[in-house]
Coordinates of C-alpha atoms and ligand atoms in Angstrom, one line a residue:
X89 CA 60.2 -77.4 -20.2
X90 CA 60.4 -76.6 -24.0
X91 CA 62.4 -79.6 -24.6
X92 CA 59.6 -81.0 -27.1
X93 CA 57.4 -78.3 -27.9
X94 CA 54.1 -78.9 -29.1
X95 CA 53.4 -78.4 -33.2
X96 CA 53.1 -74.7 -33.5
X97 CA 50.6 -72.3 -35.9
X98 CA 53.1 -72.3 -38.9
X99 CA 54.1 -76.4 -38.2
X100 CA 51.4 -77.4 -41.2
X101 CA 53.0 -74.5 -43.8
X102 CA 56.4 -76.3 -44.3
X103 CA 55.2 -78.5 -47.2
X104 CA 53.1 -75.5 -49.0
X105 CA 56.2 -73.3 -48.5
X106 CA 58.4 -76.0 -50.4
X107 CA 55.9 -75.9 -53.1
X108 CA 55.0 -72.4 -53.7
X109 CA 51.6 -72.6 -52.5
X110 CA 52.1 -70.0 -49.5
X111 CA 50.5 -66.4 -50.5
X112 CA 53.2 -63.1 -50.6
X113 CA 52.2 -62.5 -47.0
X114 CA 51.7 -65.8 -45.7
X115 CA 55.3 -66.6 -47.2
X116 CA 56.9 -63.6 -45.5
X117 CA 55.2 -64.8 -42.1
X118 CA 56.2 -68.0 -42.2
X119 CA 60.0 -67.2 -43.2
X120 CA 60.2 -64.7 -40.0
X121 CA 58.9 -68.1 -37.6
X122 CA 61.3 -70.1 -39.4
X123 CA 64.5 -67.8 -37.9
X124 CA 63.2 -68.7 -34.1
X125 CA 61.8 -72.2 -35.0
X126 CA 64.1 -75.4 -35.4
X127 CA 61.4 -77.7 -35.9
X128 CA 59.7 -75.8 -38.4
X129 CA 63.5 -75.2 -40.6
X130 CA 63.9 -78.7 -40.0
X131 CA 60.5 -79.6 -41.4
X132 CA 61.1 -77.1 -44.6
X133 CA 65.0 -78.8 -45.1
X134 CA 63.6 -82.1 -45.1
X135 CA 60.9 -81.0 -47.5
X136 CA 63.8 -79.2 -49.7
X137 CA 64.0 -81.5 -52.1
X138 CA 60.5 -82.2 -53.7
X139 CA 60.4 -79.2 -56.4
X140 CA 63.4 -80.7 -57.7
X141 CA 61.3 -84.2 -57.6
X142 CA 58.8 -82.6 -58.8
X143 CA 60.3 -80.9 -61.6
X144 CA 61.8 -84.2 -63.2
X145 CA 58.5 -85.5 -63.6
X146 CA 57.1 -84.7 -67.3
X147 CA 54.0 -82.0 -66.8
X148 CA 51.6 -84.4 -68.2
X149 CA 51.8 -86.9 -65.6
X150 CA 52.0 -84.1 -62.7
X151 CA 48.9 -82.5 -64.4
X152 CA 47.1 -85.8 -64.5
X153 CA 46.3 -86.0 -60.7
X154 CA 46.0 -89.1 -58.8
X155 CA 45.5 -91.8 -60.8
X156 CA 46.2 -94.9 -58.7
X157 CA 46.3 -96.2 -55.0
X158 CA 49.8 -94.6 -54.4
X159 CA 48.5 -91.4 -52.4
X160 CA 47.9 -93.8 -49.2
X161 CA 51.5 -94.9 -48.8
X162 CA 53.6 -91.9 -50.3
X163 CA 54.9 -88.7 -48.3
X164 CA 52.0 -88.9 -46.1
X165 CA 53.7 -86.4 -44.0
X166 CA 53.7 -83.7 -46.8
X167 CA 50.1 -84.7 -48.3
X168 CA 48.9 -83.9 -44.3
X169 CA 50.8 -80.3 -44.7
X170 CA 49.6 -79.4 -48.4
X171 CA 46.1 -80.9 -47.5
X172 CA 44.4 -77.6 -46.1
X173 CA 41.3 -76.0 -47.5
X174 CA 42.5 -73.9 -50.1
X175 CA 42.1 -75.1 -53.9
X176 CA 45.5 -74.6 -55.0
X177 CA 47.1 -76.8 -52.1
X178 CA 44.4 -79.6 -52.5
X179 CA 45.7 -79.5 -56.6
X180 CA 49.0 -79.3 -55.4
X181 CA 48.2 -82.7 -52.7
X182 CA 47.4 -84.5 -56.2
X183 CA 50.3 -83.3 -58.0
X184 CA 53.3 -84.2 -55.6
X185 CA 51.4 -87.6 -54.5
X186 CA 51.4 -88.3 -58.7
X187 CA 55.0 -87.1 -59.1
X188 CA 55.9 -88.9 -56.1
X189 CA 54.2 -92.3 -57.6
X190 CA 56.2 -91.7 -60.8
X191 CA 59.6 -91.1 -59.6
X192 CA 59.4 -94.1 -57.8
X193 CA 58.1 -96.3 -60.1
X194 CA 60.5 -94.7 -63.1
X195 CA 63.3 -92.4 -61.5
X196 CA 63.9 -95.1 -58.5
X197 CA 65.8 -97.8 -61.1
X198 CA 69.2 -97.2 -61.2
X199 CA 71.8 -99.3 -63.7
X200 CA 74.3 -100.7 -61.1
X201 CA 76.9 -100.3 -63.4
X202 CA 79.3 -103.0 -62.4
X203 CA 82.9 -103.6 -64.0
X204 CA 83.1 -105.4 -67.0
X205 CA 83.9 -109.0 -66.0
X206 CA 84.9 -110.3 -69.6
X207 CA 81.9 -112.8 -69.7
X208 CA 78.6 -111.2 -69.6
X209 CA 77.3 -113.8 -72.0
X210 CA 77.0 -116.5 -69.2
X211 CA 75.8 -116.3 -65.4
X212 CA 76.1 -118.2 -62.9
X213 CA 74.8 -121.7 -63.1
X214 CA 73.7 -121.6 -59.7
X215 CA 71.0 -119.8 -57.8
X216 CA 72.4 -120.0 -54.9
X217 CA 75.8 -118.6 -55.3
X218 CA 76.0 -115.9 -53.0
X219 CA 79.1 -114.3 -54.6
X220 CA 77.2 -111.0 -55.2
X221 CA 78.3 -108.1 -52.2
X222 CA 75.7 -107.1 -50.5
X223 CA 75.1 -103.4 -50.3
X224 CA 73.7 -103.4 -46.9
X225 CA 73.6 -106.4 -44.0
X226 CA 70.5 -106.9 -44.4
X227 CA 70.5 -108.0 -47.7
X228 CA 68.6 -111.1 -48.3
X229 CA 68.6 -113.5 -51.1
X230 CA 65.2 -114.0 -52.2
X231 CA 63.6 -117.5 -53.0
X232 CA 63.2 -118.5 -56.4
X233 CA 59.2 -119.3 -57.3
X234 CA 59.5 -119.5 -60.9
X235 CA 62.4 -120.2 -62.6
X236 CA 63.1 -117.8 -65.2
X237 CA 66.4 -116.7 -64.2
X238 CA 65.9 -113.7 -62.5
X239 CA 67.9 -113.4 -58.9
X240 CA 67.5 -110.7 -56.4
X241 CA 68.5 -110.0 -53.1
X242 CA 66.3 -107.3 -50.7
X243 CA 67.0 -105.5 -48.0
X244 CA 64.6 -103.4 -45.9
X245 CA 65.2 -100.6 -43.3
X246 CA 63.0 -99.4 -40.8
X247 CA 63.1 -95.2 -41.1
X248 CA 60.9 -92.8 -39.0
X249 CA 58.0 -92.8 -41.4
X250 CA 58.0 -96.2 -42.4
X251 CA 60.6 -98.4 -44.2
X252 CA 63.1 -98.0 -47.0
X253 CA 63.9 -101.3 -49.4
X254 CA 66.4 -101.5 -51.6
X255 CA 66.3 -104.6 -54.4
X256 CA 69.2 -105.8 -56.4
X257 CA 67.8 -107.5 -59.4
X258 CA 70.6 -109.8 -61.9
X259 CA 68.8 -110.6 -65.1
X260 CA 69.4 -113.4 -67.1
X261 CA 70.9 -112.4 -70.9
X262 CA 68.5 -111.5 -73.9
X263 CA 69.8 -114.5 -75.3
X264 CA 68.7 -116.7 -72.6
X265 CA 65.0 -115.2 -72.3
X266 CA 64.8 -115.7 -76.3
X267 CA 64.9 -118.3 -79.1
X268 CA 68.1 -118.5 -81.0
X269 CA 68.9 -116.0 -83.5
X270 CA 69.0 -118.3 -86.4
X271 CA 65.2 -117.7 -86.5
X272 CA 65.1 -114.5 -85.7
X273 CA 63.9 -113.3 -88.8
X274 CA 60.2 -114.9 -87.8
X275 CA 60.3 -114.0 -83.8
X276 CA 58.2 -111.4 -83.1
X277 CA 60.5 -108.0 -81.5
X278 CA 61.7 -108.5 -78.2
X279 CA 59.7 -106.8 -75.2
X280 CA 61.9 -107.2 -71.9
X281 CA 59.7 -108.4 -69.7
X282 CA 58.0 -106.3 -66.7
X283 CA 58.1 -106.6 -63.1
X284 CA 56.7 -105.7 -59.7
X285 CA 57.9 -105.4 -55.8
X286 CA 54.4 -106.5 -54.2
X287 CA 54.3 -106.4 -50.5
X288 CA 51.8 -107.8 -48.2
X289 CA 51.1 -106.9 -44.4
X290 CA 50.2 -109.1 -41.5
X291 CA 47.1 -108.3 -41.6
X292 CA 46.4 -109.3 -45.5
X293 CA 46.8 -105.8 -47.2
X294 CA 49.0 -105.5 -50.4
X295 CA 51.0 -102.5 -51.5
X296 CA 52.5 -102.0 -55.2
X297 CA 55.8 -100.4 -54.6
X298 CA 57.2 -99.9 -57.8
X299 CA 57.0 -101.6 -61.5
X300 CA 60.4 -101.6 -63.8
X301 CA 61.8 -103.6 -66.8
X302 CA 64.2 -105.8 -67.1
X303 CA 67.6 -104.5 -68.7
X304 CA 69.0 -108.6 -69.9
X305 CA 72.7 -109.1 -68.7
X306 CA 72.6 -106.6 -65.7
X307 CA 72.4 -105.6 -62.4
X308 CA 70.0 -103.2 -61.3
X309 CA 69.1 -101.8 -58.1
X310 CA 65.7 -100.4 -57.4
X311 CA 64.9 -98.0 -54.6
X312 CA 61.1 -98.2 -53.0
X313 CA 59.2 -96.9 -49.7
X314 CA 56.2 -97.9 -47.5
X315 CA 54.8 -96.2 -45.0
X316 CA 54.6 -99.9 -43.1
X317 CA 57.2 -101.1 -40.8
X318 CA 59.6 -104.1 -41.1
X319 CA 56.9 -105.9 -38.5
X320 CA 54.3 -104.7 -40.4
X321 CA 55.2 -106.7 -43.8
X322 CA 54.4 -110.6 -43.8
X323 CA 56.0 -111.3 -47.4
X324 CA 57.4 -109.6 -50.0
X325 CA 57.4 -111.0 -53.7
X326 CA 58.9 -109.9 -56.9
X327 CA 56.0 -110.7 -59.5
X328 CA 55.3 -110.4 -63.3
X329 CA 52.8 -107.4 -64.1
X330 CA 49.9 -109.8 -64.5
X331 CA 50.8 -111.0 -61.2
X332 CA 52.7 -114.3 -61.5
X333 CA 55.1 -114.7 -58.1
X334 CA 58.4 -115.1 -59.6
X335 CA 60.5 -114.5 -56.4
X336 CA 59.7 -114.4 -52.6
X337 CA 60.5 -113.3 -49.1
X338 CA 59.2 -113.3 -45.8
X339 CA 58.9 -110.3 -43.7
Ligands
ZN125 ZN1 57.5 -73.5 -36.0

């Protein structure tokens, strides 16, 4: 009969105890109830790994709060927890959600690293190659909008609070984003240009997932999360910061 039991008194503590926020006593209480109650270890080993999140994001930008729409779509599970009356857990609600936007939209791009192949000064001609491995079946080469080189393939996952996507970005070369060096001496410094994962719902709503920056000649992968569902995303685009589609999928 106790197969799923309902959420218990301590079930909402699990994020606060991760974080610190539980008093002396109320952490003693809760770390008795956690030697009788799966759920609740399970909820507190899933959390495990947010201080060390947390402490990878510069104090600044955990001090600064909430700055942005993020808080909607990231950890809702753990804002729900920390989100109780005290003061200390509503600063600590603004903290993770802010360290949570930042290591996702800094900590989340990862240099692929691939094996030097002799001849990084040329790609592929061709868009539509599909030489490059796929990391996961579900990869999916994503259309070309604009044409500035840039190639990526995404996949997405569907996980119990929402979806994972993974995007494998292939930049073109410096070389081929700039002017020739013979007047370098008058171009102004190189900026890589700046990107972001847009995604759009079936019902019209957009999400920001994450913003990077190109790194010319290589292959990146970049890690992002929605609380949406594979049915609930219509399109997803790859777009310059000012907003200019540059590649495209459908849901
Ligand atoms: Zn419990």
């Amino acid at each position: 009969m106790n197969t799923n039991p309902p959420l218990d008194q301590f079930s909402q503590d699990a994020g606060a105890y991760v974080l610190g926020a539980l008093s002396v006593q109320e952490r003693h209480q809760f770390e008795l109830h956690l030697r009788g109650c799966p759920r609740c270890a399970q909820s507190v080993r899933d959390l495990a790994g947010l201080p060390g999140l947390l402490a990878t994001v510069p104090e600044a930008v955990a001090e600064a709060g909430p700055a942005g729409p993020a808080p909607d779509t990231l950890l809702p599970a753990l804002i729900r927890q920390v989100r109780r009356g005290q003061r200390r857990r509503r600063w600590l609600t603004a903290a993770a959600a802010a360290a949570a936007a930042a290591v996702l939209s800094v900590g989340g791009l990862t240099l692929a690293g691939g094996p030097p192949s002799g001849s990084t000064d040329a790609l592929p001609p061709s868009v539509t190659t599909g030489t490059t491995p796929a990391h996961s079946t579900q990869a999916r080469s994503m259309t070309v909008l604009a044409p500035t080189g840039l190639r990526a393939s995404l996949s997405v996952q569907d996980v119990a609070w929402g979806s994972r996507l993974e995007l494998r970005c292939t930049y073109p070369t410096s070389a081929d984003m700039i002017p020739p060096a013979s007047s370098v001496g008058e171009q102004p410094e190189y900026q890589p240009p700046e990107y972001q994962l847009m995604l759009r719902s079936t019902t019209g709503r957009t999400q920001r997932l994450a913003t990077w920056r190109a790194v010319p000649g290589k292959t990146i992968t970049i890690t992002g999360a929605t609380s949406w569902t594979r049915a609930d995303i219509a399109d997803m685009q790859v777009q310059t910061t000012s907003g200019q589609p540059l590649l495209g999928l459908t849901g």
